[in-house]
Amino acid sequence: MGLSVRAFTRQHIVAIAVGVLVAGTPLIAFNFWLSGVIDRQGQAETDSAARRIISLSESRVGEVLRALDQLAAAGVTACNPANAEAMQRAAFVTPPIKELAIVRPEGQTLCTHLNIAQAGAAGAADASADRLAQVLVQRQVLSTEPLGGRYMLDIVGLADGIKMVRLRQRVGDEPNEIAALMHATLLLPQATAKTDRLYSHVHIATRQGASIGESGVQAKDGSEGFAATRSSEKFGFVVNVTTHRGRTLAGNVDLKWLGLFVTAIVVLILVAFGMMVPKNLPNNPVAELERALKAGEFVPYYQPIVDIQSGKLRGAEVLVRWRKADGTLVLPGSFIPLAESSGLIRAMTFDLMRRVCVEAGAAIGQRPALKISFNFTGALFSDETIIKDVSKTFAGTPIKLSQVVLEVTERDPIENFTLTRQVIAALQGLGVRIAIDDVGTGHSGLSYMLKLGVDIIKIDKMFVDAIGTDRNSTTIVETLVDLARNMRMDVVAEGVENFEQVMHLRNLGVRSAQGYVFAPPLPGSSFLQLVEAMDTLGAETAGAPPLPGRVVAA
Ligand code: C2E
Ligand code: CA
Ligand code: CA
């Protein structure tokens, strides 16, 4: 059943979660990128909005000033009927202009293009707009140097709150000025929520800082946004535009949704993938080791250790094998390093010990001379709690602690020498014996290892292999044998593969050996048969020279 609930294990959920995280990283990056795009685009749009408003205000004001220039050129500075027609025509053809007037330098209106006749008659001061209006700000400088300060700007408030700007111009040395009134809002974009979401708030002021007008809604304090300030080179207007993030390009809002949508789709695909092909997901190797340990797939194999002087069986080294459910047998080289680095090695080692007690405990216990060796990763010796655990593991089993040998390899560096020595001493106090494995190959150095106060040294296969071919190697083995004798240690030669090696080792004074010449690591049942056979054999041939050759096949 492809989609069974059983198949959807915790590991698959973990795999999916990891997948989602892995997929999430580019999506987070996408969101970062997106917010960068929004930031850049938002700022660029705000800047260009400010520029557009400047050019809008310049073109509207420019239009009005051109009309004033024409009137000035025509000498319109007095309220007389001759000028009325020129003013009325100018007002008519210049759309921004609401009213044209002749004003006094201090701002008082003398007449407008609408009442010029009466004004002329009445003399002054009752022009229509004037009665309704209040000049809020007077004579803001509009023109820059090349225009000679001829143009001025007033800000005028009408009675109903409408703000107007009055642009005026001096004509030669005339005391009166000609003025045009226009809506202040004409200098700002006519923003509507629908057509122009971009402008959140726009403010325009004169060169001297007097406020001409504003439009839009000011962003709340603390809300994220963009700001741009631009000023008009021609007329000195200062435009401020602020936008808040939510109001920037509508397209970006869509992009955000797109990001979310893509995220959701990727997550869905991963979940679906995890549910549909759970068997194809690679398992976490440590979790797999854990599972195999619980399932009892790590089994002990036993490699006999033989007394090459007497031919008797001296014991065995336990070598772990991973027997998978399909029957395949995995050698320790491919999983011990992971078991060590993941810390599973401790549970694995003690599990192996318990299995040996169950499987071979009786056979070993009945023969007190037999020793059973376990490979004990160096790191385990720097943990005091193993002392109790070792003693508990064998307590109540036929195997006595005096039959137990723990092998520590010279290859593993010793991290805490003092503690290791104390733990070893405590174990020896219980009767356990300690062997140094792979002697001659490690980086710790034999003299350093010997300071640990060990009981047995195991000569590495490398030196055994070289026997008969390399004089140095013979010398090394001899030296080790001498050293061991002096220090009251036993010697075991490893990896003995042929008869010549056995004879050489025997002549060099080596007592114990293990290797394919005697037997490979054997499964429990074969080892037990061997024990029975050699025990009997040993009784019959006691004291006779050993019979070299294989004692048993795998
Ligand atoms: P080791 O402790 O040096 O074990 C001896 C290795 O040499 C074993 O390989 C054994 O099968 C192999 N061997 C024995 N006689 C001969 C021979 O005549 N010729 C050759 N070519 N090889 C021989 P194995 O069983 O593959 O174990 C490899 C290593 O894995 C062991 O080296 C040991 O370091 C480690 N190991 C095995 N079981 C355990 C365990 O339970 N715990 C720990 N920590 N390590 C283990
Ligand atoms: Ca070993
Ligand atoms: Ca070894």
Coordinates of C-alpha atoms and ligand atoms in Angstrom, one line a residue:
M1 CA 0.0 0.0 0.0
G2 CA 1.8 3.0 -1.3
L3 CA 0.1 5.6 0.9
S4 CA -0.2 3.6 4.1
V5 CA 0.0 5.4 7.4
R6 CA 2.7 2.9 8.5
A7 CA 4.9 3.9 5.7
F8 CA 4.7 7.6 6.8
T9 CA 7.1 7.3 9.7
R10 CA 8.7 9.9 12.0
Q11 CA 11.7 9.9 9.8
H12 CA 9.7 10.9 6.8
I13 CA 8.1 13.7 8.8
V14 CA 11.6 14.8 9.8
A15 CA 12.7 14.5 6.2
I16 CA 9.7 16.6 5.1
A17 CA 10.4 19.2 7.8
V18 CA 14.0 19.4 6.7
G19 CA 12.8 19.7 3.1
V20 CA 10.5 22.5 4.0
L21 CA 13.3 24.2 5.8
V22 CA 15.7 23.7 2.9
A23 CA 13.0 25.0 0.5
G24 CA 12.2 27.8 2.9
T25 CA 15.6 29.2 2.7
P26 CA 15.3 30.3 -0.9
L27 CA 11.8 31.5 -0.2
I28 CA 13.1 33.7 2.7
A29 CA 15.7 34.9 0.4
F30 CA 13.0 35.7 -2.2
N31 CA 11.1 37.7 0.4
F32 CA 14.3 39.6 1.3
W33 CA 14.8 40.2 -2.4
L34 CA 11.2 41.3 -2.7
S35 CA 11.4 43.7 0.1
G36 CA 14.6 45.1 -1.4
V37 CA 12.8 45.6 -4.7
I38 CA 9.9 47.3 -2.9
D39 CA 12.3 49.5 -1.0
R40 CA 14.2 50.5 -4.2
Q41 CA 11.0 50.9 -6.3
G42 CA 9.2 52.8 -3.5
Q43 CA 12.0 55.3 -3.1
A44 CA 12.4 55.7 -6.9
E45 CA 8.6 56.2 -7.3
T46 CA 8.6 58.7 -4.5
D47 CA 11.5 60.6 -6.0
S48 CA 9.9 60.7 -9.4
A49 CA 6.5 61.8 -7.9
A50 CA 8.3 64.8 -6.4
R51 CA 9.9 65.6 -9.8
R52 CA 6.5 65.4 -11.5
I53 CA 4.9 67.7 -9.1
I54 CA 7.7 70.2 -9.5
S55 CA 7.3 70.2 -13.2
L56 CA 3.5 70.4 -12.9
S57 CA 3.8 73.5 -10.7
E58 CA 6.4 75.1 -12.9
S59 CA 4.3 74.6 -16.0
R60 CA 1.1 76.0 -14.4
V61 CA 2.9 79.0 -12.9
G62 CA 4.9 79.5 -16.1
E63 CA 1.7 79.7 -18.0
V64 CA 0.3 82.4 -15.8
L65 CA 3.5 84.4 -15.8
R66 CA 3.6 84.3 -19.5
A67 CA 0.1 86.0 -19.5
L68 CA 1.4 88.6 -17.0
D69 CA 4.4 89.2 -19.2
Q70 CA 2.2 89.9 -22.2
L71 CA 0.1 92.3 -20.1
A72 CA 3.2 94.0 -18.8
A73 CA 4.5 94.3 -22.3
A74 CA 1.2 96.0 -23.3
G75 CA 1.8 98.4 -20.4
V76 CA -1.2 97.3 -18.3
T77 CA -0.6 98.9 -14.9
A78 CA -3.6 101.1 -14.4
C79 CA -7.3 100.6 -13.9
N80 CA -8.7 102.0 -17.1
P81 CA -11.1 100.7 -19.7
A82 CA -8.4 100.4 -22.3
N83 CA -6.7 97.8 -20.2
A84 CA -9.9 96.0 -19.3
E85 CA -10.2 94.3 -22.6
A86 CA -6.6 93.1 -22.6
M87 CA -7.0 91.7 -19.0
Q88 CA -10.3 90.0 -19.9
R89 CA -8.8 88.4 -22.9
A90 CA -5.7 87.2 -21.0
A91 CA -7.9 85.7 -18.3
F92 CA -10.0 84.0 -20.9
V93 CA -7.2 82.3 -22.8
T94 CA -5.2 81.3 -19.7
P95 CA -7.1 78.5 -18.0
P96 CA -5.3 78.6 -14.5
I97 CA -6.1 82.3 -14.0
K98 CA -9.3 83.0 -12.0
E99 CA -8.8 86.7 -11.8
L100 CA -6.5 89.4 -13.1
A101 CA -6.0 92.5 -11.0
I102 CA -4.0 95.7 -10.7
V103 CA -2.6 95.8 -7.1
R104 CA -0.7 98.1 -5.0
P105 CA 2.8 97.0 -3.9
E106 CA 1.5 96.4 -0.3
G107 CA -1.1 94.1 -1.8
Q108 CA -4.3 96.1 -2.0
T109 CA -6.4 95.4 -5.1
L110 CA -7.2 98.5 -7.2
C111 CA -9.3 96.7 -9.7
T112 CA -9.9 93.3 -11.3
H113 CA -10.5 92.3 -14.9
L114 CA -14.2 91.9 -13.9
N115 CA -14.8 95.2 -12.2
I116 CA -12.2 97.4 -13.8
A117 CA -14.8 99.9 -15.0
Q118 CA -16.4 100.5 -11.6
A119 CA -13.0 100.4 -9.9
G120 CA -11.8 103.0 -12.2
A121 CA -14.8 105.1 -11.3
A122 CA -14.8 104.3 -7.6
G123 CA -11.1 104.9 -7.3
A124 CA -9.9 101.9 -5.4
A125 CA -10.2 99.4 -2.6
D126 CA -13.5 97.8 -3.2
A127 CA -12.5 95.2 -5.8
S128 CA -14.7 92.2 -5.5
A129 CA -12.2 89.5 -4.6
D130 CA -10.6 91.8 -2.1
R131 CA -13.7 91.9 0.0
L132 CA -13.8 88.2 0.3
A133 CA -10.2 87.5 0.6
Q134 CA -7.5 87.8 3.1
V135 CA -3.8 87.9 2.2
L136 CA -2.2 85.3 4.3
V137 CA 1.4 85.6 3.1
Q138 CA 2.8 88.5 1.1
R139 CA 5.5 88.9 -1.5
Q140 CA 7.2 85.6 -1.6
V141 CA 10.0 85.8 -4.0
L142 CA 9.2 83.8 -7.0
S143 CA 11.7 84.6 -9.7
T144 CA 15.4 84.0 -9.4
E145 CA 18.1 86.4 -10.3
P146 CA 17.9 86.4 -14.1
L147 CA 14.3 87.5 -13.9
G148 CA 15.4 90.4 -11.7
G149 CA 13.0 89.7 -8.8
R150 CA 10.1 90.9 -10.9
Y151 CA 7.7 88.1 -9.8
M152 CA 6.2 87.8 -6.4
L153 CA 3.8 85.4 -4.9
D154 CA 1.1 86.0 -2.3
I155 CA -0.9 83.4 -0.6
V156 CA -4.5 84.4 -0.3
G157 CA -7.3 82.7 1.7
L158 CA -10.8 83.1 0.5
A159 CA -13.7 83.5 3.0
D160 CA -14.8 79.9 2.5
G161 CA -11.3 78.5 3.3
I162 CA -10.1 78.1 -0.3
K163 CA -6.5 78.8 -0.7
M164 CA -5.4 80.8 -3.7
V165 CA -2.0 82.0 -4.9
R166 CA -1.6 85.4 -6.4
L167 CA 1.3 85.9 -8.8
R168 CA 2.3 89.4 -9.4
Q169 CA 4.7 91.4 -11.5
R170 CA 6.2 94.8 -11.4
V171 CA 6.1 96.7 -14.6
G172 CA 9.1 98.8 -15.1
D173 CA 9.2 101.6 -12.5
E174 CA 5.4 101.7 -12.1
P175 CA 4.3 101.7 -8.5
N176 CA 1.3 99.4 -9.2
E177 CA 1.7 95.8 -10.1
I178 CA -0.3 93.4 -12.3
A179 CA -1.5 90.2 -10.5
A180 CA -3.1 86.9 -11.4
L181 CA -5.1 84.8 -9.0
M182 CA -5.1 81.0 -9.3
H183 CA -6.2 78.0 -7.1
A184 CA -3.3 76.7 -5.0
T185 CA -4.5 73.2 -5.7
L186 CA -3.5 73.7 -9.3
L187 CA 0.1 73.4 -8.1
L188 CA -0.5 69.9 -6.7
P189 CA -1.5 66.7 -8.4
Q190 CA -5.2 66.0 -8.2
A191 CA -4.8 62.7 -6.4
T192 CA -7.7 60.4 -6.1
A193 CA -7.5 57.2 -4.2
K194 CA -8.2 55.2 -7.3
T195 CA -6.1 56.7 -10.0
D196 CA -3.1 57.7 -8.0
R197 CA -2.4 55.4 -5.0
L198 CA 1.2 56.5 -5.1
Y199 CA 0.9 59.9 -3.4
S200 CA 0.3 59.4 0.2
H201 CA 1.0 63.0 1.1
V202 CA 2.3 66.0 -0.8
H203 CA 3.2 69.4 0.5
I204 CA 4.3 72.4 -1.5
A205 CA 5.9 75.5 0.0
T206 CA 7.5 78.7 -1.3
R207 CA 11.3 79.2 -1.4
Q208 CA 11.0 81.0 2.0
G209 CA 9.0 78.1 3.5
A210 CA 5.5 79.4 3.4
S211 CA 3.0 76.6 2.9
I212 CA 1.1 76.9 -0.4
G213 CA -0.9 73.7 0.0
E214 CA -1.0 70.0 0.6
S215 CA -2.9 67.0 -0.4
G216 CA -3.3 63.4 0.6
V217 CA -3.1 61.7 4.0
Q218 CA -0.1 62.0 6.2
A219 CA 1.4 58.6 7.2
K220 CA 1.0 57.7 10.9
D221 CA 4.0 58.2 13.0
G222 CA 6.4 55.3 12.9
S223 CA 4.9 53.7 9.9
E224 CA 7.5 52.6 7.3
G225 CA 7.7 54.6 4.2
F226 CA 9.7 56.8 1.8
A227 CA 10.2 60.5 1.5
A228 CA 11.5 62.8 -1.2
T229 CA 12.1 66.5 -1.2
R230 CA 12.7 68.5 -4.4
S231 CA 12.8 72.1 -5.2
S232 CA 12.0 74.0 -8.3
E233 CA 15.1 75.7 -9.8
K234 CA 12.8 78.1 -11.7
F235 CA 10.5 79.3 -8.9
G236 CA 12.0 77.9 -5.7
F237 CA 8.9 75.8 -4.8
V238 CA 9.8 73.1 -2.3
V239 CA 7.9 69.8 -2.7
N240 CA 7.8 67.1 -0.1
V241 CA 6.3 63.7 -0.9
T242 CA 5.9 61.0 1.6
T243 CA 4.5 57.6 0.8
H244 CA 4.0 54.6 3.1
R245 CA 4.9 51.1 2.2
G246 CA 1.4 49.8 1.9
R247 CA 0.6 52.5 -0.7
T248 CA 3.6 52.0 -3.0
L249 CA 3.1 50.2 -6.2
A250 CA 0.1 48.0 -6.5
G251 CA 2.3 45.6 -8.5
N252 CA 4.4 44.9 -5.4
V253 CA 1.4 43.9 -3.3
D254 CA 0.7 41.4 -6.1
L255 CA 4.4 40.2 -5.9
K256 CA 4.0 39.7 -2.2
W257 CA 1.0 37.5 -2.8
L258 CA 2.9 35.7 -5.5
G259 CA 5.7 35.0 -2.9
L260 CA 3.2 33.6 -0.5
F261 CA 1.5 31.6 -3.2
V262 CA 4.8 30.1 -4.3
T263 CA 5.7 29.2 -0.7
A264 CA 2.4 27.5 -0.2
I265 CA 2.8 25.5 -3.4
V266 CA 6.3 24.4 -2.6
V267 CA 5.3 23.3 0.9
L268 CA 2.3 21.4 -0.6
I269 CA 4.5 19.7 -3.2
L270 CA 7.0 18.6 -0.5
V271 CA 4.3 17.3 1.8
A272 CA 2.7 15.4 -1.1
F273 CA 6.1 14.1 -2.2
G274 CA 6.8 13.0 1.4
M275 CA 3.5 11.1 1.6
M276 CA 3.7 9.5 -1.8
V277 CA 7.3 8.3 -2.0
P278 CA 8.2 7.8 1.7
K279 CA 10.2 4.7 0.8
N280 CA 12.5 6.6 -1.5
L281 CA 13.5 9.2 1.0
P282 CA 17.0 8.6 2.3
N283 CA 16.9 7.7 5.9
N284 CA 18.9 9.5 8.5
P285 CA 21.8 7.0 9.0
V286 CA 22.1 7.6 12.8
A287 CA 18.3 7.0 13.2
E288 CA 18.8 3.9 11.1
L289 CA 21.6 2.7 13.5
E290 CA 19.3 3.4 16.4
R291 CA 16.5 1.4 14.9
A292 CA 18.8 -1.5 14.1
L293 CA 20.1 -1.5 17.6
K294 CA 16.6 -1.6 19.0
A295 CA 15.7 -4.4 16.5
G296 CA 18.7 -6.4 17.7
E297 CA 20.4 -6.4 14.4
F298 CA 23.9 -6.0 15.9
V299 CA 25.2 -9.4 16.7
P300 CA 28.4 -10.8 18.2
Y301 CA 30.9 -12.8 16.1
Y302 CA 33.7 -14.5 17.9
Q303 CA 37.2 -14.9 16.6
P304 CA 39.1 -17.6 18.6
I305 CA 42.3 -16.7 20.3
V306 CA 44.6 -19.7 20.4
D307 CA 47.6 -20.6 22.5
I308 CA 50.2 -21.3 19.9
Q309 CA 52.5 -23.0 22.4
S310 CA 50.0 -25.5 23.7
G311 CA 47.3 -25.4 20.9
K312 CA 44.6 -24.7 23.5
L313 CA 41.8 -22.3 23.0
R314 CA 42.4 -19.2 25.2
G315 CA 39.3 -17.3 24.4
A316 CA 37.8 -15.1 21.7
E317 CA 37.5 -11.6 20.6
V318 CA 34.0 -10.4 20.0
L319 CA 33.6 -8.6 16.7
V320 CA 30.3 -6.9 15.9
R321 CA 28.4 -7.6 12.8
W322 CA 25.2 -5.9 11.5
R323 CA 22.9 -8.6 10.4
K324 CA 20.2 -6.9 8.4
A325 CA 16.6 -8.2 8.1
D326 CA 17.3 -9.3 4.6
G327 CA 20.2 -11.5 5.8
T328 CA 23.1 -9.3 4.6
L329 CA 26.0 -9.0 7.0
V330 CA 27.7 -5.7 7.3
L331 CA 31.3 -5.4 8.6
P332 CA 32.0 -3.0 11.5
G333 CA 34.3 -0.7 9.4
S334 CA 31.2 0.8 7.8
F335 CA 29.2 1.6 10.9
I336 CA 31.5 1.8 13.9
P337 CA 32.8 5.3 13.1
L338 CA 29.2 6.6 12.9
A339 CA 28.3 4.8 16.1
E340 CA 31.3 6.4 17.8
S341 CA 30.6 9.9 16.5
S342 CA 26.9 9.7 17.3
G343 CA 27.6 8.3 20.8
L344 CA 25.6 5.2 20.1
I345 CA 28.7 3.1 20.5
R346 CA 28.2 2.9 24.2
A347 CA 24.7 1.3 24.0
M348 CA 25.9 -0.9 21.1
T349 CA 28.9 -2.2 23.1
F350 CA 26.8 -3.0 26.2
D351 CA 24.1 -4.6 24.1
L352 CA 26.8 -6.8 22.5
M353 CA 28.1 -7.8 26.0
R354 CA 24.6 -8.8 27.1
R355 CA 24.1 -10.8 24.0
V356 CA 27.4 -12.6 24.5
C357 CA 26.3 -13.4 28.1
V358 CA 23.1 -14.9 26.8
E359 CA 24.5 -16.8 23.8
A360 CA 27.9 -18.0 25.0
G361 CA 27.8 -17.2 28.8
A362 CA 27.3 -20.8 29.8
A363 CA 30.1 -22.2 27.6
I364 CA 32.6 -19.5 28.7
G365 CA 31.5 -19.6 32.3
Q366 CA 32.2 -23.3 32.6
R367 CA 35.8 -22.8 31.4
P368 CA 37.3 -20.2 33.7
A369 CA 40.5 -20.1 31.7
L370 CA 38.7 -18.7 28.6
K371 CA 38.9 -15.0 28.1
I372 CA 36.3 -13.0 26.2
S373 CA 37.5 -9.7 24.6
F374 CA 35.4 -6.7 23.7
N375 CA 36.5 -3.8 21.7
F376 CA 36.0 -0.7 23.8
T377 CA 36.2 2.6 22.1
G378 CA 38.8 4.8 23.8
A379 CA 36.3 7.5 24.7
L380 CA 34.3 5.1 26.9
F381 CA 37.2 4.9 29.3
S382 CA 36.9 8.6 30.1
D383 CA 33.5 8.0 31.7
E384 CA 33.5 6.7 35.2
T385 CA 30.0 5.4 35.0
I386 CA 31.2 2.5 32.7
I387 CA 32.8 0.9 35.8
K388 CA 29.4 0.2 37.3
D389 CA 27.9 -0.6 34.0
V390 CA 30.5 -3.3 33.2
S391 CA 30.1 -4.9 36.5
K392 CA 26.3 -4.8 36.4
T393 CA 26.3 -6.2 32.8
F394 CA 28.1 -9.4 33.9
A395 CA 26.7 -9.7 37.4
G396 CA 24.4 -12.7 37.6
T397 CA 25.7 -14.1 34.4
P398 CA 28.0 -17.2 34.1
I399 CA 30.8 -15.0 32.8
K400 CA 33.1 -13.7 35.6
L401 CA 34.7 -10.3 35.4
S402 CA 38.0 -12.0 35.5
Q403 CA 37.2 -13.6 32.1
V404 CA 36.5 -10.2 30.6
V405 CA 39.1 -8.3 28.5
L406 CA 38.5 -4.8 27.2
E407 CA 40.6 -3.8 24.2
V408 CA 41.5 -0.2 23.7
T409 CA 43.0 0.7 20.4
E410 CA 46.2 2.6 20.1
R411 CA 44.7 4.4 17.1
D412 CA 42.3 6.4 19.3
P413 CA 43.9 9.4 20.9
I414 CA 43.3 9.5 24.7
E415 CA 41.6 12.7 25.6
N416 CA 41.8 12.6 29.4
F417 CA 44.8 10.5 30.4
T418 CA 44.4 10.8 34.1
L419 CA 40.7 9.8 34.1
T420 CA 41.3 7.0 31.7
R421 CA 44.0 5.6 33.9
Q422 CA 41.7 5.8 36.9
V423 CA 38.9 4.1 35.1
I424 CA 41.2 1.4 33.9
A425 CA 42.6 0.9 37.4
A426 CA 39.0 0.6 38.8
L427 CA 38.1 -1.9 36.2
Q428 CA 41.2 -3.9 36.9
G429 CA 40.2 -3.8 40.5
L430 CA 37.0 -5.7 39.5
G431 CA 39.2 -8.3 37.8
V432 CA 38.7 -7.1 34.2
R433 CA 41.8 -7.1 32.1
I434 CA 42.8 -4.4 29.6
A435 CA 44.5 -4.9 26.3
I436 CA 46.1 -2.4 23.9
D437 CA 44.9 -3.2 20.4
D438 CA 46.7 -2.5 17.2
V439 CA 50.0 -1.9 18.9
G440 CA 52.5 -0.3 16.6
T441 CA 50.0 1.5 14.4
G442 CA 48.6 4.3 16.6
H443 CA 49.8 7.8 17.1
S444 CA 49.7 7.6 20.9
G445 CA 52.9 5.7 21.1
L446 CA 53.4 2.5 23.0
S447 CA 55.3 3.9 26.0
Y448 CA 52.5 6.4 26.5
M449 CA 49.9 3.6 26.3
L450 CA 51.8 1.4 28.7
K451 CA 51.5 4.1 31.3
L452 CA 47.8 3.3 31.4
G453 CA 48.9 0.1 33.2
V454 CA 47.5 -2.4 30.8
D455 CA 47.6 -6.2 30.9
I456 CA 47.8 -7.4 27.3
I457 CA 49.3 -6.0 24.1
K458 CA 48.0 -7.0 20.8
I459 CA 50.6 -6.9 18.0
D460 CA 49.0 -5.5 14.9
K461 CA 48.6 -7.6 11.7
M462 CA 51.0 -5.3 10.0
F463 CA 54.0 -6.7 11.9
V464 CA 52.8 -10.2 11.7
D465 CA 52.5 -9.8 7.9
A466 CA 56.1 -8.6 7.7
I467 CA 57.5 -11.6 9.6
G468 CA 60.0 -13.5 7.4
T469 CA 60.1 -10.7 4.9
D470 CA 61.3 -7.8 7.0
R471 CA 64.1 -8.2 9.6
N472 CA 62.9 -5.0 11.4
S473 CA 59.5 -6.4 12.0
T474 CA 61.0 -9.5 13.6
T475 CA 63.0 -7.2 15.9
I476 CA 59.9 -5.2 16.7
V477 CA 58.0 -8.4 17.7
E478 CA 61.0 -9.6 19.7
T479 CA 61.2 -6.3 21.5
L480 CA 57.5 -6.3 22.3
V481 CA 57.7 -9.8 23.6
D482 CA 60.6 -8.9 25.9
L483 CA 58.9 -5.7 27.0
A484 CA 55.7 -7.7 27.8
R485 CA 57.6 -10.3 29.7
N486 CA 59.4 -7.6 31.8
M487 CA 56.1 -5.8 32.5
R488 CA 54.2 -9.1 33.1
M489 CA 51.9 -8.5 30.2
D490 CA 50.5 -11.0 27.8
V491 CA 51.0 -10.7 24.1
V492 CA 48.5 -11.6 21.4
A493 CA 49.5 -11.6 17.7
E494 CA 46.7 -10.5 15.4
G495 CA 45.9 -11.4 11.8
V496 CA 48.0 -14.6 11.6
E497 CA 47.2 -16.1 8.2
N498 CA 49.7 -18.9 7.6
F499 CA 51.7 -21.6 9.2
E500 CA 55.1 -19.9 8.7
Q501 CA 53.9 -16.9 10.7
V502 CA 52.7 -19.3 13.5
M503 CA 56.1 -20.9 13.7
H504 CA 57.9 -17.6 13.7
L505 CA 55.8 -16.2 16.4
R506 CA 56.2 -19.3 18.5
N507 CA 59.9 -19.1 18.1
L508 CA 59.8 -15.4 19.1
G509 CA 58.1 -16.4 22.3
V510 CA 54.6 -15.2 21.4
R511 CA 52.0 -17.2 23.4
S512 CA 48.6 -16.3 21.9
A513 CA 47.4 -15.6 18.4
Q514 CA 44.3 -15.0 16.4
G515 CA 43.8 -15.0 12.6
Y516 CA 42.4 -16.7 9.6
V517 CA 44.9 -19.5 10.0
F518 CA 42.9 -20.7 13.0
A519 CA 39.5 -19.3 12.3
P520 CA 37.8 -16.1 11.0
P521 CA 35.3 -14.4 13.3
L522 CA 32.5 -17.0 13.8
P523 CA 28.8 -16.7 14.4
G524 CA 27.8 -17.7 17.9
S525 CA 26.6 -21.3 17.0
S526 CA 29.9 -22.1 15.2
F527 CA 31.9 -20.6 18.1
L528 CA 30.1 -22.7 20.6
Q529 CA 30.8 -25.9 18.6
L530 CA 34.4 -24.9 18.5
V531 CA 34.6 -24.4 22.2
E532 CA 33.1 -27.8 22.8
A533 CA 35.4 -29.4 20.3
M534 CA 38.6 -27.7 21.4
D535 CA 37.9 -28.2 25.0
T536 CA 37.8 -32.0 24.4
L537 CA 40.7 -31.7 22.0
G538 CA 42.6 -29.6 24.4
A539 CA 42.2 -32.3 27.1
E540 CA 43.5 -35.0 24.8
T541 CA 46.4 -33.1 23.4
A542 CA 47.5 -31.2 26.5
G543 CA 51.1 -30.4 26.3
A544 CA 51.5 -31.5 22.7
P545 CA 52.7 -29.1 20.1
P546 CA 49.8 -27.2 18.4
L547 CA 48.5 -28.5 15.1
P548 CA 48.8 -25.5 12.8
G549 CA 46.1 -25.0 10.3
R550 CA 42.5 -23.9 10.4
V551 CA 40.6 -25.1 13.4
V552 CA 37.3 -24.3 11.9
A553 CA 35.9 -22.7 8.7
A554 CA 33.5 -19.8 8.9
Ligands
C2E1 P1 40.2 -5.2 15.3 O1 39.8 -5.1 16.7 O2 41.7 -5.0 15.0 O3 39.7 -6.6 14.9 C1 40.4 -7.4 14.1 C2 40.0 -7.3 12.7 O4 40.8 -8.1 11.9 C3 38.6 -7.9 12.5 O5 38.0 -7.2 11.4 C4 38.9 -9.3 12.0 O6 37.8 -9.9 11.3 C5 40.1 -9.1 11.2 N1 40.9 -10.3 11.1 C6 41.1 -11.2 12.1 N2 42.0 -12.2 11.6 C7 42.4 -11.8 10.4 C8 43.3 -12.3 9.5 O7 44.0 -13.4 9.6 N3 43.5 -11.6 8.3 C9 42.9 -10.5 8.1 N4 43.1 -9.9 6.9 N5 42.0 -9.9 8.9 C10 41.8 -10.6 10.1 P2 36.5 -6.7 11.6 O8 35.7 -7.8 12.3 O9 36.1 -6.3 10.3 O10 36.7 -5.6 12.6 C11 37.3 -4.4 12.2 C12 37.5 -3.5 13.4 O11 36.2 -3.0 13.8 C13 38.1 -4.1 14.6 O12 39.4 -4.2 14.4 C14 37.6 -3.2 15.7 O13 38.5 -2.1 15.7 C15 36.3 -2.7 15.2 N6 35.2 -3.4 15.9 C16 34.7 -4.6 15.7 N7 33.8 -4.9 16.6 C17 33.7 -3.8 17.4 C18 33.0 -3.5 18.6 O14 32.1 -4.3 19.1 N8 33.2 -2.3 19.2 C19 34.1 -1.5 18.7 N9 34.3 -0.3 19.3 N10 34.9 -1.7 17.6 C20 34.7 -2.9 17.0
CA2 CA 40.3 -5.6 18.6
CA3 CA 43.4 -5.1 16.2

